[in-house]
Structure formats: structure tokens, C-alpha cells
């Protein structure tokens, strides 16, 4: 959902250069579909993914991992919306004055929905609910630090190790690995480890971004 292409304010994504993404973005731009609508659709995908997580926590065996794979698919749907809303806005020339609101707010809601729901989908882990809330809080904090830097005149810092695309990659991989839950001593371990990794990685991301802002301001770049 990164639309502002001025002064490095757009997240660098190699997939944006692919032919198929360009063709699909042009197709969307030629329809009565706005970037803001695509942004809101990302929240719908996140909500469906969160629901799949919660249902998976009520099930055992094959049905459980089936819903986890559904959650993984919804996460990828959310990321595709994040990609195409920006492409339709910038490359398609359909940006709006209110676009920045739709640029950031749906992302924060989507992160919280997925991470908190995952925390409550692991009844075998007492720490999972608060890890989900912690992950959601830290996800918002990483975005806040980035936006803070931009407000101070520093180019937006999208570095990880746990930026948005990294968080969603960790969740997706954990969902797929959960197919092997039957071979693990404790079912749900892959998802719990994902929450731990996201929390720790998000702290490191905030620290790196804050240090980057400090260094830039110290050099008089702000």
C-alpha cells in the first residue's frame, strides 16, 4: 500500500517489475476500481485469514491444517492487495488526496487481526494470546517509526528484519509447516514459534530504523 513515490517513500518490491503484475495492474486501472477499494479489500482478506486461524484452533488433524492453509492463502491475498493498490494509484494514475489514509490504516488493522487471532488459536500455549497482542503492537510500532522518520524529513526506512512482508512470510511458512503438526510433540509449535520470531524480529526492526533515523538526522539529512 505504498503509493508515495517521492524521496524514496515507496517500498522497493521486485515483484512490481514483473510483467504479470504490470498487466494485471493496468487491467485494474482500466476498470471502475479505485486504489482505496483495493486497500479496503486487503482488510477483508485479513479478516478471513483471522477467522481461519480462530477456526483452526477449534479443530484437530487434517481439518486444522486445512484452515491454516486457507489462512496462508488469505495472507497472500492481503499482500496482493497491498501490491496492486499502490500500482493502480501510481502507475495507473488513480491516486487520490485521501490515498495516504488508505495507504497506512488498513495495513495496521490487517496486522492486528492476523496476529491477535493467531494468538488465540493456540490453546495449548498459555503465552500465545499475549504474544499475539505483543506482535500486533510491535507491528504498529515498526510502521510508526517509519512514518516518524518521514515526518522528520528522512527517507522512509522499510528495512527489516521484520517488515510487513517479512511478518507475512513468517506466518505463511508457519501455516504450511503446520501440515507436519502430527509429527511434532506439541501441535501448534510452528505457529507459536512464528509469533516469537515476529515479536523478536519486530523489536530489532524498530531498533534498526530508529538508529537509521538518528544517524540521518545527525548528518543533517532531515
Short mmCIF file of C-alpha atoms in Angstrom, two decimals:
data_model
loop_
_atom_site.label_atom_id
_atom_site.label_comp_id
_atom_site.label_asym_id
_atom_site.label_seq_id
_atom_site.Cartn_x
_atom_site.Cartn_y
_atom_site.Cartn_z
CA UNK A 1 0.00 0.00 0.00
CA UNK A 2 2.97 2.26 -0.55
CA UNK A 3 1.87 4.89 -3.04
CA UNK A 4 4.02 7.97 -2.46
CA UNK A 5 6.93 7.60 -4.85
CA UNK A 6 8.65 10.83 -3.79
CA UNK A 7 12.02 10.85 -1.99
CA UNK A 8 12.17 7.11 -1.56
CA UNK A 9 8.83 6.87 0.19
CA UNK A 10 7.74 3.75 -1.70
CA UNK A 11 8.61 0.27 -0.53
CA UNK A 12 11.05 -1.33 -3.02
CA UNK A 13 9.49 -4.52 -4.37
CA UNK A 14 11.00 -6.60 -7.16
CA UNK A 15 7.63 -8.19 -7.92
CA UNK A 16 6.43 -4.78 -9.08
CA UNK A 17 8.73 -5.17 -12.11
CA UNK A 18 7.20 -8.47 -13.21
CA UNK A 19 5.24 -8.48 -16.46
CA UNK A 20 2.19 -10.19 -14.98
CA UNK A 21 1.86 -7.64 -12.17
CA UNK A 22 2.11 -4.77 -14.63
CA UNK A 23 -0.53 -6.29 -16.90
CA UNK A 24 -2.92 -7.01 -14.04
CA UNK A 25 -2.42 -3.53 -12.56
CA UNK A 26 -3.25 -1.98 -15.94
CA UNK A 27 -6.33 -4.19 -16.19
CA UNK A 28 -7.48 -2.99 -12.76
CA UNK A 29 -6.73 0.64 -13.62
CA UNK A 30 -8.97 0.39 -16.69
CA UNK A 31 -11.91 -0.76 -14.56
CA UNK A 32 -14.11 1.17 -12.13
CA UNK A 33 -11.87 0.04 -9.29
CA UNK A 34 -10.10 2.57 -7.10
CA UNK A 35 -6.86 2.07 -5.15
CA UNK A 36 -8.77 2.82 -1.95
CA UNK A 37 -11.20 -0.02 -2.66
CA UNK A 38 -8.27 -2.39 -3.15
CA UNK A 39 -6.81 -1.20 0.16
CA UNK A 40 -10.07 -1.98 1.94
CA UNK A 41 -10.17 -5.40 0.26
CA UNK A 42 -6.86 -6.19 1.99
CA UNK A 43 -8.64 -5.85 5.34
CA UNK A 44 -11.32 -8.29 4.16
CA UNK A 45 -8.63 -10.84 3.27
CA UNK A 46 -7.01 -10.31 6.68
CA UNK A 47 -10.38 -10.76 8.40
CA UNK A 48 -10.95 -14.03 6.54
CA UNK A 49 -7.43 -15.15 7.45
CA UNK A 50 -8.04 -14.28 11.09
CA UNK A 51 -11.27 -16.27 11.03
CA UNK A 52 -9.44 -19.24 9.54
CA UNK A 53 -6.88 -19.04 12.35
CA UNK A 54 -9.58 -19.00 15.02
CA UNK A 55 -11.47 -21.92 13.48
CA UNK A 56 -8.22 -23.90 13.22
CA UNK A 57 -7.82 -23.58 16.97
CA UNK A 58 -11.08 -25.47 17.48
CA UNK A 59 -10.14 -28.39 15.23
CA UNK A 60 -7.75 -31.33 15.18
CA UNK A 61 -5.94 -33.27 12.49
CA UNK A 62 -6.49 -32.64 8.81
CA UNK A 63 -9.27 -30.12 9.26
CA UNK A 64 -6.99 -27.96 11.39
CA UNK A 65 -4.20 -27.69 8.86
CA UNK A 66 -6.73 -27.22 6.07
CA UNK A 67 -7.87 -23.99 7.74
CA UNK A 68 -4.26 -22.99 8.34
CA UNK A 69 -3.58 -23.37 4.62
CA UNK A 70 -6.68 -21.26 3.99
CA UNK A 71 -5.23 -18.63 6.33
CA UNK A 72 -1.97 -18.72 4.34
CA UNK A 73 -3.93 -18.12 1.12
CA UNK A 74 -5.75 -15.17 2.69
CA UNK A 75 -2.44 -13.68 3.82
CA UNK A 76 -1.18 -13.83 0.26
CA UNK A 77 -4.43 -12.22 -0.91
CA UNK A 78 -3.82 -9.40 1.53
CA UNK A 79 -0.29 -8.90 0.19
CA UNK A 80 -1.54 -8.84 -3.41
CA UNK A 81 -3.98 -6.08 -2.45
CA UNK A 82 -1.08 -4.22 -0.83
CA UNK A 83 0.82 -4.53 -4.10
CA UNK A 84 -1.91 -3.59 -6.53
CA UNK A 85 -3.44 -0.65 -4.67
CA UNK A 86 -0.11 1.15 -4.98
CA UNK A 87 0.41 0.15 -8.60
CA UNK A 88 -3.06 1.25 -9.62
CA UNK A 89 -2.59 4.55 -7.75
CA UNK A 90 0.88 5.37 -9.07
CA UNK A 91 1.33 3.57 -12.40
CA UNK A 92 -2.40 3.77 -13.15
CA UNK A 93 -2.61 7.46 -12.26
CA UNK A 94 -5.59 6.99 -9.94
CA UNK A 95 -4.16 8.37 -6.70
CA UNK A 96 -6.45 10.48 -4.52
CA UNK A 97 -5.87 13.20 -1.89
CA UNK A 98 -7.07 10.80 0.81
CA UNK A 99 -4.92 7.97 -0.51
CA UNK A 100 -2.40 8.16 2.32
CA UNK A 101 -5.11 7.33 4.86
CA UNK A 102 -5.95 4.18 2.91
CA UNK A 103 -2.21 3.68 2.45
CA UNK A 104 -1.49 3.03 6.11
CA UNK A 105 -4.59 2.45 8.27
CA UNK A 106 -5.79 -0.79 6.61
CA UNK A 107 -2.30 -2.25 7.00
CA UNK A 108 -2.31 -1.67 10.73
CA UNK A 109 -5.77 -3.20 11.07
CA UNK A 110 -4.77 -6.22 8.96
CA UNK A 111 -1.64 -6.89 11.01
CA UNK A 112 -3.59 -6.75 14.26
CA UNK A 113 -6.37 -9.02 13.00
CA UNK A 114 -3.99 -11.74 11.86
CA UNK A 115 -1.56 -11.69 14.78
CA UNK A 116 -4.13 -11.41 17.57
CA UNK A 117 -6.31 -14.12 16.02
CA UNK A 118 -3.31 -16.41 15.69
CA UNK A 119 -2.52 -15.88 19.36
CA UNK A 120 -6.00 -17.01 20.37
CA UNK A 121 -5.91 -20.01 18.01
CA UNK A 122 -3.25 -21.86 20.03
CA UNK A 123 -4.99 -23.16 23.18
CA UNK A 124 -2.02 -25.38 24.01
CA UNK A 125 0.24 -22.37 24.60
CA UNK A 126 -0.59 -20.10 27.54
CA UNK A 127 1.74 -17.41 26.23
CA UNK A 128 0.24 -17.31 22.73
CA UNK A 129 -2.52 -14.71 23.34
CA UNK A 130 -0.18 -12.11 24.78
CA UNK A 131 2.42 -12.90 22.12
CA UNK A 132 -0.25 -12.19 19.50
CA UNK A 133 -1.07 -8.85 21.11
CA UNK A 134 2.63 -8.05 21.51
CA UNK A 135 3.26 -8.85 17.86
CA UNK A 136 0.37 -6.60 16.81
CA UNK A 137 1.67 -3.75 18.98
CA UNK A 138 5.18 -4.08 17.63
CA UNK A 139 3.90 -4.27 14.04
CA UNK A 140 2.21 -0.91 14.56
CA UNK A 141 5.37 0.43 16.21
CA UNK A 142 7.56 -0.50 13.23
CA UNK A 143 5.22 1.48 10.97
CA UNK A 144 5.12 4.38 13.45
CA UNK A 145 8.92 4.62 13.47
CA UNK A 146 8.98 4.65 9.65
CA UNK A 147 6.32 7.37 9.46
CA UNK A 148 8.08 9.35 12.22
CA UNK A 149 11.28 9.34 10.19
CA UNK A 150 9.40 10.55 7.11
CA UNK A 151 7.80 13.37 9.12
CA UNK A 152 11.30 14.48 10.12
CA UNK A 153 12.40 14.62 6.51
CA UNK A 154 14.26 11.31 6.43
CA UNK A 155 13.57 8.92 3.51
CA UNK A 156 11.18 6.16 4.57
CA UNK A 157 13.05 3.20 6.04
CA UNK A 158 11.47 -0.11 5.02
CA UNK A 159 14.29 -2.32 6.29
CA UNK A 160 13.68 -5.45 8.35
CA UNK A 161 14.40 -7.98 9.64
CA UNK A 162 10.66 -7.99 10.29
CA UNK A 163 8.97 -5.51 7.97
CA UNK A 164 5.42 -6.19 6.80
CA UNK A 165 6.36 -8.58 4.00
CA UNK A 166 8.67 -10.48 6.36
CA UNK A 167 5.95 -10.83 9.01
CA UNK A 168 3.53 -12.20 6.45
CA UNK A 169 6.19 -14.53 5.04
CA UNK A 170 6.82 -15.96 8.52
CA UNK A 171 3.11 -16.52 9.06
CA UNK A 172 2.69 -18.16 5.66
CA UNK A 173 5.64 -20.52 6.14
CA UNK A 174 4.42 -21.44 9.63
CA UNK A 175 0.96 -22.25 8.24
CA UNK A 176 2.49 -24.57 5.64
CA UNK A 177 4.80 -26.21 8.19
CA UNK A 178 1.77 -26.88 10.38
CA UNK A 179 0.81 -29.62 7.93
CA UNK A 180 3.54 -31.57 9.71
CA UNK A 181 2.00 -30.94 13.12
CA UNK A 182 1.18 -34.63 13.50
CA UNK A 183 4.91 -35.38 13.65
CA UNK A 184 5.60 -32.75 16.31
CA UNK A 185 5.45 -33.47 20.02
CA UNK A 186 3.30 -30.37 20.60
CA UNK A 187 0.77 -29.41 17.88
CA UNK A 188 0.86 -25.71 17.07
CA UNK A 189 4.57 -25.33 17.79
CA UNK A 190 5.31 -23.86 14.34
CA UNK A 191 2.68 -21.15 14.79
CA UNK A 192 3.87 -20.34 18.32
CA UNK A 193 7.46 -20.05 17.11
CA UNK A 194 6.23 -17.72 14.36
CA UNK A 195 4.75 -15.40 17.00
CA UNK A 196 8.02 -15.41 18.95
CA UNK A 197 10.06 -14.74 15.81
CA UNK A 198 7.78 -11.88 14.76
CA UNK A 199 7.98 -10.26 18.20
CA UNK A 200 11.76 -10.51 18.47
CA UNK A 201 12.31 -9.51 14.85
CA UNK A 202 9.98 -6.52 15.19
CA UNK A 203 11.96 -5.21 18.17
CA UNK A 204 15.13 -5.49 16.08
CA UNK A 205 13.39 -3.73 13.18
CA UNK A 206 12.32 -0.80 15.36
CA UNK A 207 15.84 -0.51 16.75
CA UNK A 208 17.45 -0.51 13.29
CA UNK A 209 15.02 2.05 11.94
CA UNK A 210 15.44 4.34 14.96
CA UNK A 211 19.22 4.17 14.64
CA UNK A 212 18.92 4.92 10.94
CA UNK A 213 16.78 7.99 11.66
CA UNK A 214 19.22 9.14 14.34
CA UNK A 215 22.19 8.76 12.01
CA UNK A 216 20.41 10.60 9.17
CA UNK A 217 19.41 13.50 11.42
CA UNK A 218 22.93 13.65 12.85
CA UNK A 219 24.26 14.07 9.32
CA UNK A 220 21.79 16.90 8.75
CA UNK A 221 19.68 14.96 6.26
CA UNK A 222 16.37 15.73 7.93
#
